[in-house]
């Protein structure tokens, strides 16, 4: 359904330098699959999501290919991209509090999508809105409630409802648990479970730093580091036996797996090490790792960007 091939996103800096946010990223998502893209802040995962949605600022320099149902998104005119984003690709931004219109009721914001995107009349839009919010376990009173009167988890559900109102083929959710507590995180997990039941053919791309969320809701996990997708594999495989040294380090940093900090820091944007981008922090680094950037390779049923798995 969605194929990201060799995607690069760069931004020009003031002193004529260039910051690389995404580098040679590859990712494929099939219908009906939920893929979690995880990684530390600044790893490029949100930028990749914005690139798919055509929401990068004009200053971004983008190359590579993003193909959605045989349509090359990077070649689309802005109007066609906007239309596609409104009908077949839904984007749920982070910060639900900031993304909803504070001057409109929640129901009004969902109903507006039915009216403008599907041409429904007022009565139908209201009925569909009540039905959709109900299926996301929001009480009927939410229809007439303003966003600031709801909890963060409920606002998140309203945003998801706005995305689902267009019955998309692909839903991209950016940091759905950012800034919310453990109770509300469970609400988000329940929401994704219900969403999957409601739309089993929809592909879902969840961009998150929340590894526990990824474990609960994803079929596949893609790990990003310094703008690159360094591992893409089945969720079960990832949580049992990750291949890439960075993936292993990420899991070992979780409290229930030892709380081992990852030594060193990620490269600053615009200052990338030669060779493998992870080599200054990698316990398995060799001389070759410091000289040459590894290609992405198939290993069993995973893709991994590391010399340890390179074919001879
Ligand atoms: S290529 Fe080398 S430095 Fe990079 S992750 Fe693999 S072993 Fe570590």
PDB file of C-alpha atoms and ligand atoms in Angstrom:
ATOM      1  CA  UNK A   1       0.000   0.000   0.000  1.00  0.00           C
ATOM      2  CA  UNK A   2       2.714   2.469   1.035  1.00  0.00           C
ATOM      3  CA  UNK A   3       6.296   2.195  -0.064  1.00  0.00           C
ATOM      4  CA  UNK A   4       8.988   4.627   1.057  1.00  0.00           C
ATOM      5  CA  UNK A   5      12.109   4.156  -1.035  1.00  0.00           C
ATOM      6  CA  UNK A   6      15.454   5.771  -0.372  1.00  0.00           C
ATOM      7  CA  UNK A   7      13.835   8.858   1.167  1.00  0.00           C
ATOM      8  CA  UNK A   8      16.083  11.805   2.015  1.00  0.00           C
ATOM      9  CA  UNK A   9      14.910  14.991   3.745  1.00  0.00           C
ATOM     10  CA  UNK A  10      17.357  17.845   4.230  1.00  0.00           C
ATOM     11  CA  UNK A  11      17.094  21.416   5.477  1.00  0.00           C
ATOM     12  CA  UNK A  12      19.470  24.243   4.604  1.00  0.00           C
ATOM     13  CA  UNK A  13      21.004  25.909   7.645  1.00  0.00           C
ATOM     14  CA  UNK A  14      21.986  29.581   7.896  1.00  0.00           C
ATOM     15  CA  UNK A  15      25.732  29.046   7.479  1.00  0.00           C
ATOM     16  CA  UNK A  16      25.254  27.174   4.193  1.00  0.00           C
ATOM     17  CA  UNK A  17      25.411  23.842   5.989  1.00  0.00           C
ATOM     18  CA  UNK A  18      22.746  21.238   5.422  1.00  0.00           C
ATOM     19  CA  UNK A  19      20.931  19.307   8.134  1.00  0.00           C
ATOM     20  CA  UNK A  20      19.969  15.766   7.190  1.00  0.00           C
ATOM     21  CA  UNK A  21      16.766  14.768   8.974  1.00  0.00           C
ATOM     22  CA  UNK A  22      16.028  11.561   7.042  1.00  0.00           C
ATOM     23  CA  UNK A  23      18.623   9.613   5.068  1.00  0.00           C
ATOM     24  CA  UNK A  24      18.072   6.743   2.639  1.00  0.00           C
ATOM     25  CA  UNK A  25      14.995   5.626   4.580  1.00  0.00           C
ATOM     26  CA  UNK A  26      13.046   2.637   3.266  1.00  0.00           C
ATOM     27  CA  UNK A  27       9.760   1.351   4.680  1.00  0.00           C
ATOM     28  CA  UNK A  28       6.895  -0.711   3.272  1.00  0.00           C
ATOM     29  CA  UNK A  29       3.461  -0.974   4.857  1.00  0.00           C
ATOM     30  CA  UNK A  30       0.801  -3.416   3.695  1.00  0.00           C
ATOM     31  CA  UNK A  31      -2.966  -3.044   4.075  1.00  0.00           C
ATOM     32  CA  UNK A  32      -4.264  -4.122   7.450  1.00  0.00           C
ATOM     33  CA  UNK A  33      -0.892  -3.831   9.192  1.00  0.00           C
ATOM     34  CA  UNK A  34       0.053  -1.560  12.085  1.00  0.00           C
ATOM     35  CA  UNK A  35       3.675  -0.473  11.917  1.00  0.00           C
ATOM     36  CA  UNK A  36       5.243   1.374  14.836  1.00  0.00           C
ATOM     37  CA  UNK A  37       8.172   3.624  13.986  1.00  0.00           C
ATOM     38  CA  UNK A  38      10.247   4.053  17.118  1.00  0.00           C
ATOM     39  CA  UNK A  39      13.451   5.853  18.021  1.00  0.00           C
ATOM     40  CA  UNK A  40      14.824   8.629  20.176  1.00  0.00           C
ATOM     41  CA  UNK A  41      13.759  12.269  19.726  1.00  0.00           C
ATOM     42  CA  UNK A  42      15.352  13.727  16.601  1.00  0.00           C
ATOM     43  CA  UNK A  43      15.696  10.354  14.866  1.00  0.00           C
ATOM     44  CA  UNK A  44      13.641  11.603  11.915  1.00  0.00           C
ATOM     45  CA  UNK A  45      10.476   9.554  12.481  1.00  0.00           C
ATOM     46  CA  UNK A  46       8.050  12.514  12.592  1.00  0.00           C
ATOM     47  CA  UNK A  47       9.741  14.134   9.586  1.00  0.00           C
ATOM     48  CA  UNK A  48       9.262  10.903   7.647  1.00  0.00           C
ATOM     49  CA  UNK A  49       5.551  10.884   8.599  1.00  0.00           C
ATOM     50  CA  UNK A  50       5.155  14.514   7.521  1.00  0.00           C
ATOM     51  CA  UNK A  51       6.894  13.708   4.216  1.00  0.00           C
ATOM     52  CA  UNK A  52       4.339  10.957   3.513  1.00  0.00           C
ATOM     53  CA  UNK A  53       1.513  13.407   4.228  1.00  0.00           C
ATOM     54  CA  UNK A  54       3.021  16.210   2.125  1.00  0.00           C
ATOM     55  CA  UNK A  55       3.177  18.425   5.211  1.00  0.00           C
ATOM     56  CA  UNK A  56       6.867  19.330   5.235  1.00  0.00           C
ATOM     57  CA  UNK A  57       7.721  23.041   5.108  1.00  0.00           C
ATOM     58  CA  UNK A  58       8.611  24.416   1.676  1.00  0.00           C
ATOM     59  CA  UNK A  59      12.255  24.763   2.723  1.00  0.00           C
ATOM     60  CA  UNK A  60      12.638  20.980   2.988  1.00  0.00           C
ATOM     61  CA  UNK A  61      14.720  19.344   0.249  1.00  0.00           C
ATOM     62  CA  UNK A  62      13.170  15.950  -0.413  1.00  0.00           C
ATOM     63  CA  UNK A  63      14.385  13.161  -2.688  1.00  0.00           C
ATOM     64  CA  UNK A  64      13.593   9.493  -3.126  1.00  0.00           C
ATOM     65  CA  UNK A  65      10.174   7.968  -3.702  1.00  0.00           C
ATOM     66  CA  UNK A  66       6.994   7.624  -1.683  1.00  0.00           C
ATOM     67  CA  UNK A  67       4.449   5.461  -3.488  1.00  0.00           C
ATOM     68  CA  UNK A  68       0.903   5.083  -2.204  1.00  0.00           C
ATOM     69  CA  UNK A  69      -1.314   2.729  -4.229  1.00  0.00           C
ATOM     70  CA  UNK A  70       0.850   3.289  -7.363  1.00  0.00           C
ATOM     71  CA  UNK A  71       0.707   7.078  -6.928  1.00  0.00           C
ATOM     72  CA  UNK A  72       4.077   8.794  -6.527  1.00  0.00           C
ATOM     73  CA  UNK A  73       3.324  11.252  -3.735  1.00  0.00           C
ATOM     74  CA  UNK A  74       6.418  13.403  -4.185  1.00  0.00           C
ATOM     75  CA  UNK A  75       5.364  14.122  -7.794  1.00  0.00           C
ATOM     76  CA  UNK A  76       1.810  15.168  -6.892  1.00  0.00           C
ATOM     77  CA  UNK A  77       0.622  18.750  -7.216  1.00  0.00           C
ATOM     78  CA  UNK A  78      -0.186  20.305  -3.809  1.00  0.00           C
ATOM     79  CA  UNK A  79      -3.933  20.366  -4.565  1.00  0.00           C
ATOM     80  CA  UNK A  80      -4.031  16.663  -5.426  1.00  0.00           C
ATOM     81  CA  UNK A  81      -1.932  15.848  -2.372  1.00  0.00           C
ATOM     82  CA  UNK A  82      -4.331  17.812  -0.163  1.00  0.00           C
ATOM     83  CA  UNK A  83      -7.274  15.957  -1.664  1.00  0.00           C
ATOM     84  CA  UNK A  84      -5.584  12.573  -1.157  1.00  0.00           C
ATOM     85  CA  UNK A  85      -4.695  13.513   2.424  1.00  0.00           C
ATOM     86  CA  UNK A  86      -8.281  14.434   3.103  1.00  0.00           C
ATOM     87  CA  UNK A  87      -9.792  11.296   1.586  1.00  0.00           C
ATOM     88  CA  UNK A  88      -7.398   8.357   1.701  1.00  0.00           C
ATOM     89  CA  UNK A  89      -4.565   9.325   4.035  1.00  0.00           C
ATOM     90  CA  UNK A  90      -5.406  10.632   7.501  1.00  0.00           C
ATOM     91  CA  UNK A  91      -2.875  12.311   9.737  1.00  0.00           C
ATOM     92  CA  UNK A  92      -3.432  12.522  13.502  1.00  0.00           C
ATOM     93  CA  UNK A  93      -0.947  15.093  14.815  1.00  0.00           C
ATOM     94  CA  UNK A  94       0.617  15.064  18.253  1.00  0.00           C
ATOM     95  CA  UNK A  95      -0.602  17.540  20.889  1.00  0.00           C
ATOM     96  CA  UNK A  96      -4.340  16.930  20.691  1.00  0.00           C
ATOM     97  CA  UNK A  97      -4.944  20.052  22.789  1.00  0.00           C
ATOM     98  CA  UNK A  98      -3.360  22.295  20.184  1.00  0.00           C
ATOM     99  CA  UNK A  99      -4.699  20.563  17.098  1.00  0.00           C
ATOM    100  CA  UNK A 100      -8.426  20.914  17.747  1.00  0.00           C
ATOM    101  CA  UNK A 101     -10.268  24.157  17.069  1.00  0.00           C
ATOM    102  CA  UNK A 102     -11.079  25.591  20.527  1.00  0.00           C
ATOM    103  CA  UNK A 103     -14.009  27.631  19.182  1.00  0.00           C
ATOM    104  CA  UNK A 104     -15.949  24.652  17.792  1.00  0.00           C
ATOM    105  CA  UNK A 105     -17.608  21.761  19.593  1.00  0.00           C
ATOM    106  CA  UNK A 106     -15.945  18.375  19.126  1.00  0.00           C
ATOM    107  CA  UNK A 107     -18.973  17.013  17.299  1.00  0.00           C
ATOM    108  CA  UNK A 108     -19.028  20.043  15.027  1.00  0.00           C
ATOM    109  CA  UNK A 109     -15.423  19.415  13.990  1.00  0.00           C
ATOM    110  CA  UNK A 110     -16.114  15.783  13.080  1.00  0.00           C
ATOM    111  CA  UNK A 111     -19.424  16.608  11.355  1.00  0.00           C
ATOM    112  CA  UNK A 112     -17.687  19.240   9.242  1.00  0.00           C
ATOM    113  CA  UNK A 113     -15.540  16.499   7.702  1.00  0.00           C
ATOM    114  CA  UNK A 114     -18.591  14.411   6.775  1.00  0.00           C
ATOM    115  CA  UNK A 115     -20.226  17.495   5.245  1.00  0.00           C
ATOM    116  CA  UNK A 116     -17.246  18.752   3.238  1.00  0.00           C
ATOM    117  CA  UNK A 117     -15.447  15.540   2.375  1.00  0.00           C
ATOM    118  CA  UNK A 118     -18.414  13.264   1.796  1.00  0.00           C
ATOM    119  CA  UNK A 119     -21.058  15.822   0.863  1.00  0.00           C
ATOM    120  CA  UNK A 120     -23.418  14.624   3.607  1.00  0.00           C
ATOM    121  CA  UNK A 121     -26.278  16.828   4.674  1.00  0.00           C
ATOM    122  CA  UNK A 122     -26.463  18.248   8.181  1.00  0.00           C
ATOM    123  CA  UNK A 123     -28.718  15.542   9.544  1.00  0.00           C
ATOM    124  CA  UNK A 124     -26.580  12.695   8.155  1.00  0.00           C
ATOM    125  CA  UNK A 125     -23.345  14.343   9.319  1.00  0.00           C
ATOM    126  CA  UNK A 126     -24.689  14.643  12.851  1.00  0.00           C
ATOM    127  CA  UNK A 127     -25.865  11.013  12.879  1.00  0.00           C
ATOM    128  CA  UNK A 128     -22.552   9.682  11.528  1.00  0.00           C
ATOM    129  CA  UNK A 129     -20.639  11.812  14.040  1.00  0.00           C
ATOM    130  CA  UNK A 130     -22.616  10.445  16.991  1.00  0.00           C
ATOM    131  CA  UNK A 131     -22.141   6.924  15.680  1.00  0.00           C
ATOM    132  CA  UNK A 132     -18.379   7.299  15.165  1.00  0.00           C
ATOM    133  CA  UNK A 133     -17.740   8.944  18.533  1.00  0.00           C
ATOM    134  CA  UNK A 134     -19.789   6.221  20.186  1.00  0.00           C
ATOM    135  CA  UNK A 135     -17.702   3.519  18.547  1.00  0.00           C
ATOM    136  CA  UNK A 136     -14.629   5.201  19.990  1.00  0.00           C
ATOM    137  CA  UNK A 137     -16.284   5.017  23.431  1.00  0.00           C
ATOM    138  CA  UNK A 138     -17.017   8.723  23.694  1.00  0.00           C
ATOM    139  CA  UNK A 139     -20.334   9.544  25.329  1.00  0.00           C
ATOM    140  CA  UNK A 140     -23.031  11.419  23.327  1.00  0.00           C
ATOM    141  CA  UNK A 141     -22.399  14.532  25.429  1.00  0.00           C
ATOM    142  CA  UNK A 142     -18.977  14.915  23.776  1.00  0.00           C
ATOM    143  CA  UNK A 143     -20.736  15.983  20.571  1.00  0.00           C
ATOM    144  CA  UNK A 144     -21.688  19.335  22.113  1.00  0.00           C
ATOM    145  CA  UNK A 145     -18.576  19.746  24.252  1.00  0.00           C
ATOM    146  CA  UNK A 146     -15.681  22.106  23.535  1.00  0.00           C
ATOM    147  CA  UNK A 147     -12.193  20.516  23.420  1.00  0.00           C
ATOM    148  CA  UNK A 148     -10.811  22.276  26.513  1.00  0.00           C
ATOM    149  CA  UNK A 149     -13.429  20.539  28.683  1.00  0.00           C
ATOM    150  CA  UNK A 150     -12.170  17.034  27.752  1.00  0.00           C
ATOM    151  CA  UNK A 151      -9.242  14.993  29.068  1.00  0.00           C
ATOM    152  CA  UNK A 152      -6.147  14.578  26.898  1.00  0.00           C
ATOM    153  CA  UNK A 153      -7.126  10.993  26.070  1.00  0.00           C
ATOM    154  CA  UNK A 154     -10.636  12.046  25.010  1.00  0.00           C
ATOM    155  CA  UNK A 155      -9.284  14.853  22.832  1.00  0.00           C
ATOM    156  CA  UNK A 156      -6.963  12.302  21.241  1.00  0.00           C
ATOM    157  CA  UNK A 157      -9.978  10.157  20.425  1.00  0.00           C
ATOM    158  CA  UNK A 158     -11.773  13.127  18.851  1.00  0.00           C
ATOM    159  CA  UNK A 159      -8.707  13.716  16.657  1.00  0.00           C
ATOM    160  CA  UNK A 160      -8.690  10.059  15.664  1.00  0.00           C
ATOM    161  CA  UNK A 161     -12.421  10.302  14.892  1.00  0.00           C
ATOM    162  CA  UNK A 162     -11.650  13.218  12.573  1.00  0.00           C
ATOM    163  CA  UNK A 163      -9.099  11.011  10.820  1.00  0.00           C
ATOM    164  CA  UNK A 164     -11.475   8.048  10.576  1.00  0.00           C
ATOM    165  CA  UNK A 165     -14.388  10.160   9.317  1.00  0.00           C
ATOM    166  CA  UNK A 166     -12.771  10.091   5.878  1.00  0.00           C
ATOM    167  CA  UNK A 167     -12.433   6.269   6.042  1.00  0.00           C
ATOM    168  CA  UNK A 168      -8.749   6.385   5.062  1.00  0.00           C
ATOM    169  CA  UNK A 169      -6.660   3.566   3.609  1.00  0.00           C
ATOM    170  CA  UNK A 170      -3.723   4.789   5.676  1.00  0.00           C
ATOM    171  CA  UNK A 171      -3.769   6.460   9.069  1.00  0.00           C
ATOM    172  CA  UNK A 172      -0.614   8.081  10.432  1.00  0.00           C
ATOM    173  CA  UNK A 173      -0.602   8.918  14.140  1.00  0.00           C
ATOM    174  CA  UNK A 174       2.274  11.036  15.436  1.00  0.00           C
ATOM    175  CA  UNK A 175       3.197  10.455  19.087  1.00  0.00           C
ATOM    176  CA  UNK A 176      -0.314   9.513  20.274  1.00  0.00           C
ATOM    177  CA  UNK A 177       0.846   9.075  23.890  1.00  0.00           C
ATOM    178  CA  UNK A 178       3.090  12.114  24.124  1.00  0.00           C
ATOM    179  CA  UNK A 179       2.655  13.909  27.444  1.00  0.00           C
ATOM    180  CA  UNK A 180      -0.085  11.670  28.817  1.00  0.00           C
ATOM    181  CA  UNK A 181      -0.076   9.543  31.955  1.00  0.00           C
ATOM    182  CA  UNK A 182      -0.244   5.744  32.279  1.00  0.00           C
ATOM    183  CA  UNK A 183      -4.056   5.675  32.616  1.00  0.00           C
ATOM    184  CA  UNK A 184      -4.528   7.717  29.467  1.00  0.00           C
ATOM    185  CA  UNK A 185      -1.941   5.653  27.648  1.00  0.00           C
ATOM    186  CA  UNK A 186      -4.211   2.659  28.259  1.00  0.00           C
ATOM    187  CA  UNK A 187      -7.055   4.683  26.726  1.00  0.00           C
ATOM    188  CA  UNK A 188      -4.944   5.181  23.596  1.00  0.00           C
ATOM    189  CA  UNK A 189      -4.109   1.468  23.450  1.00  0.00           C
ATOM    190  CA  UNK A 190      -7.819   0.611  23.733  1.00  0.00           C
ATOM    191  CA  UNK A 191      -8.548   3.154  21.032  1.00  0.00           C
ATOM    192  CA  UNK A 192      -6.125   1.557  18.587  1.00  0.00           C
ATOM    193  CA  UNK A 193      -7.566  -1.868  19.365  1.00  0.00           C
ATOM    194  CA  UNK A 194     -11.086  -0.649  18.617  1.00  0.00           C
ATOM    195  CA  UNK A 195      -9.895   1.130  15.507  1.00  0.00           C
ATOM    196  CA  UNK A 196      -8.353  -2.086  14.197  1.00  0.00           C
ATOM    197  CA  UNK A 197     -11.604  -3.949  14.798  1.00  0.00           C
ATOM    198  CA  UNK A 198     -13.571  -1.243  13.008  1.00  0.00           C
ATOM    199  CA  UNK A 199     -11.262  -0.919   9.986  1.00  0.00           C
ATOM    200  CA  UNK A 200      -9.325  -4.183   9.555  1.00  0.00           C
ATOM    201  CA  UNK A 201      -7.982  -3.270   6.078  1.00  0.00           C
ATOM    202  CA  UNK A 202      -6.639   0.109   7.059  1.00  0.00           C
ATOM    203  CA  UNK A 203      -2.854   0.436   7.309  1.00  0.00           C
ATOM    204  CA  UNK A 204      -1.683   2.294  10.412  1.00  0.00           C
ATOM    205  CA  UNK A 205       1.675   3.991  10.894  1.00  0.00           C
ATOM    206  CA  UNK A 206       2.280   4.949  14.509  1.00  0.00           C
ATOM    207  CA  UNK A 207       5.222   7.257  15.155  1.00  0.00           C
ATOM    208  CA  UNK A 208       6.230   6.982  18.778  1.00  0.00           C
ATOM    209  CA  UNK A 209       9.057   7.091  21.281  1.00  0.00           C
ATOM    210  CA  UNK A 210       6.816   4.944  23.541  1.00  0.00           C
ATOM    211  CA  UNK A 211       8.151   1.398  23.185  1.00  0.00           C
ATOM    212  CA  UNK A 212       5.446  -0.048  25.444  1.00  0.00           C
ATOM    213  CA  UNK A 213       2.766   1.377  23.177  1.00  0.00           C
ATOM    214  CA  UNK A 214       4.539  -0.155  20.174  1.00  0.00           C
ATOM    215  CA  UNK A 215       4.593  -3.523  21.940  1.00  0.00           C
ATOM    216  CA  UNK A 216       0.859  -3.405  22.628  1.00  0.00           C
ATOM    217  CA  UNK A 217      -0.486  -2.270  19.268  1.00  0.00           C
ATOM    218  CA  UNK A 218       1.937  -3.022  16.436  1.00  0.00           C
ATOM    219  CA  UNK A 219       2.291  -5.913  13.988  1.00  0.00           C
ATOM    220  CA  UNK A 220       5.689  -4.637  12.859  1.00  0.00           C
ATOM    221  CA  UNK A 221       8.348  -2.345  14.273  1.00  0.00           C
ATOM    222  CA  UNK A 222      10.669  -0.025  12.349  1.00  0.00           C
ATOM    223  CA  UNK A 223      13.540   1.488  14.299  1.00  0.00           C
ATOM    224  CA  UNK A 224      14.986   4.845  13.273  1.00  0.00           C
ATOM    225  CA  UNK A 225      18.339   6.224  14.311  1.00  0.00           C
ATOM    226  CA  UNK A 226      19.863   9.489  13.072  1.00  0.00           C
ATOM    227  CA  UNK A 227      17.454   9.657  10.146  1.00  0.00           C
ATOM    228  CA  UNK A 228      17.882   6.068   8.969  1.00  0.00           C
ATOM    229  CA  UNK A 229      15.585   3.064   9.308  1.00  0.00           C
ATOM    230  CA  UNK A 230      18.075   0.638  10.881  1.00  0.00           C
ATOM    231  CA  UNK A 231      15.725  -2.313  11.467  1.00  0.00           C
ATOM    232  CA  UNK A 232      12.246  -3.310  10.271  1.00  0.00           C
ATOM    233  CA  UNK A 233      10.804  -6.559  11.522  1.00  0.00           C
ATOM    234  CA  UNK A 234       7.778  -8.312  13.008  1.00  0.00           C
ATOM    235  CA  UNK A 235       6.852  -7.012  16.442  1.00  0.00           C
ATOM    236  CA  UNK A 236       7.224 -10.441  18.061  1.00  0.00           C
ATOM    237  CA  UNK A 237      10.694 -10.864  16.615  1.00  0.00           C
ATOM    238  CA  UNK A 238      11.703  -7.359  17.631  1.00  0.00           C
ATOM    239  CA  UNK A 239      10.682  -7.730  21.265  1.00  0.00           C
ATOM    240  CA  UNK A 240      12.124 -11.265  21.572  1.00  0.00           C
ATOM    241  CA  UNK A 241      15.286 -11.051  19.523  1.00  0.00           C
ATOM    242  CA  UNK A 242      16.138  -7.681  17.986  1.00  0.00           C
ATOM    243  CA  UNK A 243      18.995  -7.761  15.488  1.00  0.00           C
ATOM    244  CA  UNK A 244      20.474  -4.284  15.282  1.00  0.00           C
ATOM    245  CA  UNK A 245      22.732  -3.255  18.204  1.00  0.00           C
ATOM    246  CA  UNK A 246      20.742  -0.027  18.580  1.00  0.00           C
ATOM    247  CA  UNK A 247      17.474  -1.969  18.807  1.00  0.00           C
ATOM    248  CA  UNK A 248      18.968  -4.147  21.536  1.00  0.00           C
ATOM    249  CA  UNK A 249      20.195  -1.065  23.389  1.00  0.00           C
ATOM    250  CA  UNK A 250      16.761   0.572  23.160  1.00  0.00           C
ATOM    251  CA  UNK A 251      15.098  -2.465  24.736  1.00  0.00           C
ATOM    252  CA  UNK A 252      17.772  -2.819  27.427  1.00  0.00           C
ATOM    253  CA  UNK A 253      17.140   0.809  28.410  1.00  0.00           C
ATOM    254  CA  UNK A 254      13.543  -0.070  29.401  1.00  0.00           C
ATOM    255  CA  UNK A 255      13.071  -0.325  33.203  1.00  0.00           C
ATOM    256  CA  UNK A 256      11.764  -3.903  33.029  1.00  0.00           C
ATOM    257  CA  UNK A 257      14.758  -4.975  30.930  1.00  0.00           C
ATOM    258  CA  UNK A 258      17.557  -3.559  33.047  1.00  0.00           C
ATOM    259  CA  UNK A 259      17.366   0.222  32.652  1.00  0.00           C
ATOM    260  CA  UNK A 260      20.776   0.230  30.969  1.00  0.00           C
ATOM    261  CA  UNK A 261      21.457   3.660  29.466  1.00  0.00           C
ATOM    262  CA  UNK A 262      22.728   3.768  25.890  1.00  0.00           C
ATOM    263  CA  UNK A 263      26.287   5.116  26.099  1.00  0.00           C
ATOM    264  CA  UNK A 264      27.077   8.378  24.308  1.00  0.00           C
ATOM    265  CA  UNK A 265      24.641  10.629  22.516  1.00  0.00           C
ATOM    266  CA  UNK A 266      22.985  10.599  19.111  1.00  0.00           C
ATOM    267  CA  UNK A 267      24.780  12.699  16.482  1.00  0.00           C
ATOM    268  CA  UNK A 268      23.684  16.320  16.345  1.00  0.00           C
ATOM    269  CA  UNK A 269      21.641  17.234  13.263  1.00  0.00           C
ATOM    270  CA  UNK A 270      24.045  18.221  10.530  1.00  0.00           C
ATOM    271  CA  UNK A 271      27.039  16.507  12.182  1.00  0.00           C
ATOM    272  CA  UNK A 272      26.979  12.893  11.040  1.00  0.00           C
ATOM    273  CA  UNK A 273      29.810  10.493  11.698  1.00  0.00           C
ATOM    274  CA  UNK A 274      31.497   8.795   8.803  1.00  0.00           C
ATOM    275  CA  UNK A 275      30.575   5.156   8.322  1.00  0.00           C
ATOM    276  CA  UNK A 276      27.728   3.624  10.312  1.00  0.00           C
ATOM    277  CA  UNK A 277      25.871   6.445  12.101  1.00  0.00           C
ATOM    278  CA  UNK A 278      25.665   4.325  15.272  1.00  0.00           C
ATOM    279  CA  UNK A 279      29.328   3.332  15.393  1.00  0.00           C
ATOM    280  CA  UNK A 280      30.463   5.869  18.061  1.00  0.00           C
ATOM    281  CA  UNK A 281      27.971   4.253  20.490  1.00  0.00           C
ATOM    282  CA  UNK A 282      28.048   0.662  19.305  1.00  0.00           C
ATOM    283  CA  UNK A 283      29.726  -2.013  21.471  1.00  0.00           C
ATOM    284  CA  UNK A 284      30.205  -4.223  18.383  1.00  0.00           C
ATOM    285  CA  UNK A 285      31.790  -1.607  16.152  1.00  0.00           C
ATOM    286  CA  UNK A 286      34.736  -2.627  13.955  1.00  0.00           C
ATOM    287  CA  UNK A 287      37.161  -0.616  11.812  1.00  0.00           C
ATOM    288  CA  UNK A 288      34.902  -1.136   8.797  1.00  0.00           C
ATOM    289  CA  UNK A 289      31.941   0.358  10.693  1.00  0.00           C
ATOM    290  CA  UNK A 290      33.860   3.624  11.131  1.00  0.00           C
ATOM    291  CA  UNK A 291      34.682   3.817   7.423  1.00  0.00           C
ATOM    292  CA  UNK A 292      31.639   2.585   5.540  1.00  0.00           C
ATOM    293  CA  UNK A 293      27.902   3.068   5.954  1.00  0.00           C
ATOM    294  CA  UNK A 294      26.257  -0.375   5.891  1.00  0.00           C
ATOM    295  CA  UNK A 295      23.502  -1.107   3.341  1.00  0.00           C
ATOM    296  CA  UNK A 296      20.137  -2.431   4.465  1.00  0.00           C
ATOM    297  CA  UNK A 297      20.025  -6.241   4.222  1.00  0.00           C
ATOM    298  CA  UNK A 298      17.452  -8.952   4.527  1.00  0.00           C
ATOM    299  CA  UNK A 299      18.092 -11.328   7.409  1.00  0.00           C
ATOM    300  CA  UNK A 300      15.509 -14.074   7.962  1.00  0.00           C
ATOM    301  CA  UNK A 301      12.265 -12.119   7.723  1.00  0.00           C
ATOM    302  CA  UNK A 302      13.789  -8.824   8.893  1.00  0.00           C
ATOM    303  CA  UNK A 303      15.555  -5.893   7.284  1.00  0.00           C
ATOM    304  CA  UNK A 304      18.581  -4.596   9.151  1.00  0.00           C
ATOM    305  CA  UNK A 305      21.174  -1.926   8.433  1.00  0.00           C
ATOM    306  CA  UNK A 306      24.334  -3.274  10.033  1.00  0.00           C
ATOM    307  CA  UNK A 307      27.568  -4.862   8.808  1.00  0.00           C
ATOM    308  CA  UNK A 308      26.954  -7.812  11.153  1.00  0.00           C
ATOM    309  CA  UNK A 309      24.225  -8.989   8.773  1.00  0.00           C
ATOM    310  CA  UNK A 310      25.731  -7.933   5.439  1.00  0.00           C
ATOM    311  CA  UNK A 311      25.978 -10.583   2.767  1.00  0.00           C
ATOM    312  CA  UNK A 312      29.563 -11.426   1.832  1.00  0.00           C
TER     313      UNK A 312
HETATM  314  S1  LIG B   1      27.463  -1.550  11.388  1.00  0.00           S
HETATM  315 FE1  LIG B   1      28.952  -1.799  13.009  1.00  0.00          FE
HETATM  316  S2  LIG B   1      28.757   0.043  14.260  1.00  0.00           S
HETATM  317 FE2  LIG B   1      26.964  -0.071  12.985  1.00  0.00          FE
HETATM  318  S3  LIG B   1      25.498  -1.102  14.275  1.00  0.00           S
HETATM  319 FE3  LIG B   1      26.468  -2.682  13.053  1.00  0.00          FE
HETATM  320  S4  LIG B   1      28.163  -3.440  14.311  1.00  0.00           S
HETATM  321 FE4  LIG B   1      27.493  -1.499  15.194  1.00  0.00          FE
END
